[in-house]
Coordinates of C-alpha atoms in Angstrom, one line a residue:
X1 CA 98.1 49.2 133.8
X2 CA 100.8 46.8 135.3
X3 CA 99.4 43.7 132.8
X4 CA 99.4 46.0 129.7
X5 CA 102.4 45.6 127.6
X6 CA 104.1 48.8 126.7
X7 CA 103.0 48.4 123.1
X8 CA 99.9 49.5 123.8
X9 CA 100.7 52.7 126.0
X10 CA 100.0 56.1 125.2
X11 CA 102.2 59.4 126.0
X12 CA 99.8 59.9 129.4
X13 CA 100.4 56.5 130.8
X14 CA 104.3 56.6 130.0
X15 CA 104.9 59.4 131.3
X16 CA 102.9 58.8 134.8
X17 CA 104.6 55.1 134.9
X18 CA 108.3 56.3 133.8
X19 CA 108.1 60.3 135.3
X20 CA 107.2 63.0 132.9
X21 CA 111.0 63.9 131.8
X22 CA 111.1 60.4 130.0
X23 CA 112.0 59.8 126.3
X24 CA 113.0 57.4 124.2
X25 CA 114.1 59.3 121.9
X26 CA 115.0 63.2 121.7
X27 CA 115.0 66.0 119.0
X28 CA 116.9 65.5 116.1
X29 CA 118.5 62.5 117.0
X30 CA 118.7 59.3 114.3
X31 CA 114.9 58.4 115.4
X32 CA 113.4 61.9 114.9
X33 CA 115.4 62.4 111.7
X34 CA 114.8 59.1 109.9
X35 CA 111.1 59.9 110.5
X36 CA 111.9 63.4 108.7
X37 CA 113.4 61.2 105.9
X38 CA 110.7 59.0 105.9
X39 CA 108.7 62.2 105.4
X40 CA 110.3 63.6 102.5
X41 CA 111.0 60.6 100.7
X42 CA 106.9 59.5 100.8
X43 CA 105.7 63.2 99.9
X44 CA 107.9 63.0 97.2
X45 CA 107.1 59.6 96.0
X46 CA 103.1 59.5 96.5
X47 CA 103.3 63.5 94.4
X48 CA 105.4 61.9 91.8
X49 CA 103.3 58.7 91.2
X50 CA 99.9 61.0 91.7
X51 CA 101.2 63.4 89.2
X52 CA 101.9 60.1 86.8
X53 CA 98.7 58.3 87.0
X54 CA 95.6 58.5 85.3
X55 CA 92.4 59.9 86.5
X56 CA 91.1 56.7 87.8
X57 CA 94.4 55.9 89.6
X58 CA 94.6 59.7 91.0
X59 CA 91.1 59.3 92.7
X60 CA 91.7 55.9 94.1
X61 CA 94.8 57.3 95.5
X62 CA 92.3 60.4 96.8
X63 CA 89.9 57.8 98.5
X64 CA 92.4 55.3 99.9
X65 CA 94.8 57.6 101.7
X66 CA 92.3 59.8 102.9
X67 CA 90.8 56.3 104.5
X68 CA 93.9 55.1 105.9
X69 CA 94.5 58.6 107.8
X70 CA 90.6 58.0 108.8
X71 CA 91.3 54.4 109.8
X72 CA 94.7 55.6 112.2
X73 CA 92.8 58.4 113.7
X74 CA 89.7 56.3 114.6
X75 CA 92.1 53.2 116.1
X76 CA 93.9 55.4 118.2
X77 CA 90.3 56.1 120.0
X78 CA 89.8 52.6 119.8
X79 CA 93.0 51.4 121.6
X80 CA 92.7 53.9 124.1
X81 CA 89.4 53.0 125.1
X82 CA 89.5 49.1 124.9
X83 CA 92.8 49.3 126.8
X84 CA 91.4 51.7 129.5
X85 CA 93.9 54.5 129.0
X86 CA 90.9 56.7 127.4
X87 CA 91.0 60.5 129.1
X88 CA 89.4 63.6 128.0
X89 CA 92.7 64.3 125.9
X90 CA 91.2 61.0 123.8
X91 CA 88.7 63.4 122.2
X92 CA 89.9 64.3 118.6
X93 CA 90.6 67.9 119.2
X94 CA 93.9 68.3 118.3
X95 CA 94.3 70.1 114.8
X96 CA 96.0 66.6 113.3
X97 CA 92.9 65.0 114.5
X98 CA 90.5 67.2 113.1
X99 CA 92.8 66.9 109.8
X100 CA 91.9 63.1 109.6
X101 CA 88.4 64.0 109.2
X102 CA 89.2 67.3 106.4
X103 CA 91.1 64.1 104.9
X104 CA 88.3 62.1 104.6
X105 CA 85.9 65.4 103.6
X106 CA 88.2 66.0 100.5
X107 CA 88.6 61.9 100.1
X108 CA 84.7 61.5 99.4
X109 CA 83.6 64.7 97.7
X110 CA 86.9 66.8 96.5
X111 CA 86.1 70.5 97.1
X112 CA 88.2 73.7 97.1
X113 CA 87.2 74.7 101.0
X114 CA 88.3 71.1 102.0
X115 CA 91.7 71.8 99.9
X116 CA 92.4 74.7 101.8
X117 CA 91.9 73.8 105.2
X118 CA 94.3 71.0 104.2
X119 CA 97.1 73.0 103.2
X120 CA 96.3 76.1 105.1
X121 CA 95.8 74.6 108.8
X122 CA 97.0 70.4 108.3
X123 CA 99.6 71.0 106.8
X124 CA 101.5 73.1 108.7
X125 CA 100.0 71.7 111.7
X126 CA 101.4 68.4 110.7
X127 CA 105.0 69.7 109.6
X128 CA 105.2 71.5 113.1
X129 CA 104.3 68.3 114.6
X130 CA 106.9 66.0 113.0
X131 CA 110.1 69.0 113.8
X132 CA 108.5 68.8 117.8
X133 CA 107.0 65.6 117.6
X134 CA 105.0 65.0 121.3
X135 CA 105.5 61.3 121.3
X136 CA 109.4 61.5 122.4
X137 CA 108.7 59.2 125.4
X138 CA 107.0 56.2 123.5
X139 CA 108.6 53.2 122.3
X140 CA 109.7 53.2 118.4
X141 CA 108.4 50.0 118.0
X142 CA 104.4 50.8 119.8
X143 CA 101.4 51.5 118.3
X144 CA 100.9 55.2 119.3
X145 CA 104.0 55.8 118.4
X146 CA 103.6 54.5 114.6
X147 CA 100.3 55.9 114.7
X148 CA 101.1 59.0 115.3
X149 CA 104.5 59.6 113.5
X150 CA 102.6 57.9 110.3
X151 CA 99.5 59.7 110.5
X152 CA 100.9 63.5 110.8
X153 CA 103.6 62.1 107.8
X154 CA 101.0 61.2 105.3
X155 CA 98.5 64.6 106.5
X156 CA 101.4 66.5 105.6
X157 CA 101.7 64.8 102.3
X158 CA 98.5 64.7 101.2
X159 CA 97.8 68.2 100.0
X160 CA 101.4 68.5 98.6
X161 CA 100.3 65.2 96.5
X162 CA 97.0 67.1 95.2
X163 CA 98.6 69.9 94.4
X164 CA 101.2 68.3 92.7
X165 CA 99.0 66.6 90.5
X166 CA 97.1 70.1 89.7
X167 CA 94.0 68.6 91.4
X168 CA 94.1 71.3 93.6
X169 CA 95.4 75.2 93.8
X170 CA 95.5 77.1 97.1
X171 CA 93.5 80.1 96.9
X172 CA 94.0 83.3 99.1
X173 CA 90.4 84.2 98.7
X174 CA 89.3 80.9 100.8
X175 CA 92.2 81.6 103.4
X176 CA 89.7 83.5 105.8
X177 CA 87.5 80.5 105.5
X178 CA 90.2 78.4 107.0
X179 CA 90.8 81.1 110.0
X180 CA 87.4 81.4 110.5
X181 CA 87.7 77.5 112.0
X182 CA 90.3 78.0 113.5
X183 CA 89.4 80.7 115.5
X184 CA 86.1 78.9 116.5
X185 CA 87.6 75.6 117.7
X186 CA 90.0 78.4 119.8
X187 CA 86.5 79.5 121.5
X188 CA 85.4 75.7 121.2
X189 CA 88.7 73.9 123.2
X190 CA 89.2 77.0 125.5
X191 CA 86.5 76.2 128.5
X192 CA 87.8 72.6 128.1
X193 CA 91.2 73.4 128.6
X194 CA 90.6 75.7 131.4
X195 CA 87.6 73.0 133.1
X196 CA 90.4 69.8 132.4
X197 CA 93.8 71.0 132.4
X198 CA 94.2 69.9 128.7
X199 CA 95.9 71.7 125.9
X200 CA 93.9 71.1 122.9
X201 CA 95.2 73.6 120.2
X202 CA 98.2 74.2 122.5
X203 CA 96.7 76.8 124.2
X204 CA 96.2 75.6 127.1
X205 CA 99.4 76.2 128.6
X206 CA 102.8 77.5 127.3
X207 CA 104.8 74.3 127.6
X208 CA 105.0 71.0 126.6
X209 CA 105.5 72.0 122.9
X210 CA 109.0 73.6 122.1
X211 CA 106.9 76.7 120.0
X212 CA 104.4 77.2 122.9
X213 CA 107.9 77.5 125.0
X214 CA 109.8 80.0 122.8
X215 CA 106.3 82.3 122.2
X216 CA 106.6 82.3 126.4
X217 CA 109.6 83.1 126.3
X218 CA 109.3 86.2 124.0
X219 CA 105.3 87.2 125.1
X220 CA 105.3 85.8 128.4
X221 CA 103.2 83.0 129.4
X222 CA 100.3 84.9 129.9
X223 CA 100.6 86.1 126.0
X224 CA 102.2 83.5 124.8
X225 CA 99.4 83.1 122.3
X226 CA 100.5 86.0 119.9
X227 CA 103.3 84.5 119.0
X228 CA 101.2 82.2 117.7
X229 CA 99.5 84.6 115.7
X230 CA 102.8 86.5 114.3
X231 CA 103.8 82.8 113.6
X232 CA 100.6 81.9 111.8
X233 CA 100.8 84.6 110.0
X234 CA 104.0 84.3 108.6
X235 CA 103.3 80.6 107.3
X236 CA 100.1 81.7 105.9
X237 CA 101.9 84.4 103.7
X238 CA 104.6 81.9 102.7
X239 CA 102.2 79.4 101.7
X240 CA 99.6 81.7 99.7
X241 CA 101.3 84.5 98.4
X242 CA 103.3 82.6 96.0
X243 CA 99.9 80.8 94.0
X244 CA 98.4 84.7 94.4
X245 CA 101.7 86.2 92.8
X246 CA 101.0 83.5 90.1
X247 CA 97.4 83.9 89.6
X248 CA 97.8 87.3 89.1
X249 CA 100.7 87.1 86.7
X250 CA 98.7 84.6 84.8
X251 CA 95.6 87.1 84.8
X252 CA 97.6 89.9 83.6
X253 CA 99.1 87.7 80.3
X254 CA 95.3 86.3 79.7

């Protein structure tokens, strides 16, 4: 790696070249919150200018930003393999990589279960990922780093733009639907965590991630898991019990 400019390095190779306690930048300092900014003021935006725009505009909006998060997802694998930093960690089993594809699945053919995975499992995912972002030790100016920050910004964004436009409505009924997958990529990562030390899902190990840390810290790192679960289940009832108070209300006055 010594004739690879640090442009092109990922968090694995800066943190074995610079020790793992590296960063560039830390939590909440002006980096971390201008990407926050950045965050709001694009969800925003892109909702208000969906909500706006006629049909034709909405669904080119649809196809192109589900591309784009398609496009960053696939040239991160790219750039890690053509600059032979590619590990078992490449694979896209993180939940924000798995989102790029659920994008891409709602981009082409818009569906309801699509919808819901989005704003039920990517969503959060992503938002969680920007407050305790994983790329702390990689230059601002690198591509992983703007890959990353810019790919879990617009994931988040994207179901708040379709529902802002009343393209789509979460609904509780297809909620199990999005545990369902979750629970069987859990089973899915698990012998790969435990055969290649990796922490797809982050729950692999209980640190690394500042939740993973906390739920250890509560549970114990042997059960550091069901904090997930309380957590998860918390968010879930924030996001959907609003639209299901709603839909109901609505029923009743019908």
């Amino acid at each position: 790696m010594s004739d690879l400019s640090e442009f092109w390095y990922t968090e694995y190779t800066m943190s074995r070249t610079h020790g793992y306690d590296y960063t560039v930048f830390n939590l909440f300092d002006k980096t971390h919150i201008t990407w926050l900014v950045v965050c709001l003021v694009f969800t925003v935006g892109i909702s208000l200018i969906y909500r706006k725009s006629s049909a034709k505009v909405r669904r080119r909006l649809e196809i192109s930003i589900s591309m784009f998060v398609l496009f960053l997802e696939v040239s991160r694998m790219i750039e890690e393999a053509a600059t032979g930093q590619w590990r078992i960690t490449s694979l896209p089993l993180q939940l924000c990589s798995i989102s790029a594809f659920f994008c891409a699945w709602y981009g082409i053919h818009p569906n309801r279960i699509a919808g819901n995975l989005l704003y039920a499992l990517s969503m959060p995912g992503a938002a969680l990922a920007l407050i305790s972002p994983s790329w702390t030790m990689l230059p601002v100016l690198s591509f992983n780093h703007l890959n990353s920050a810019i790919a879990h910004v617009v994931i988040f964004a994207y179901p708040i733009m379709l529902i802002a436009g009343g393209k789509f409505k979460p609904e509780l009924k297809k909620l199990p639907i999005a545990m369902a997958f979750l629970a069987v990529m859990c089973i899915i990562v698990t012998p790969i965590n435990e055969g290649y030390n990796t922490n797809f899902f982050f729950i692999g190990y209980a640190y690394g991630n500042p939740i993973s840390t906390i739920c250890a810290g509560i549970f114990g790192e042997d059960y550091f898991v069901v904090g997930y679960a309380i957590l998860l289940a918390i968010v879930e009832a924030v996001l959907y019990l609003p639209f299901e108070a709603l839909r109901r209300k609505s029923m009743r006055n019908a």
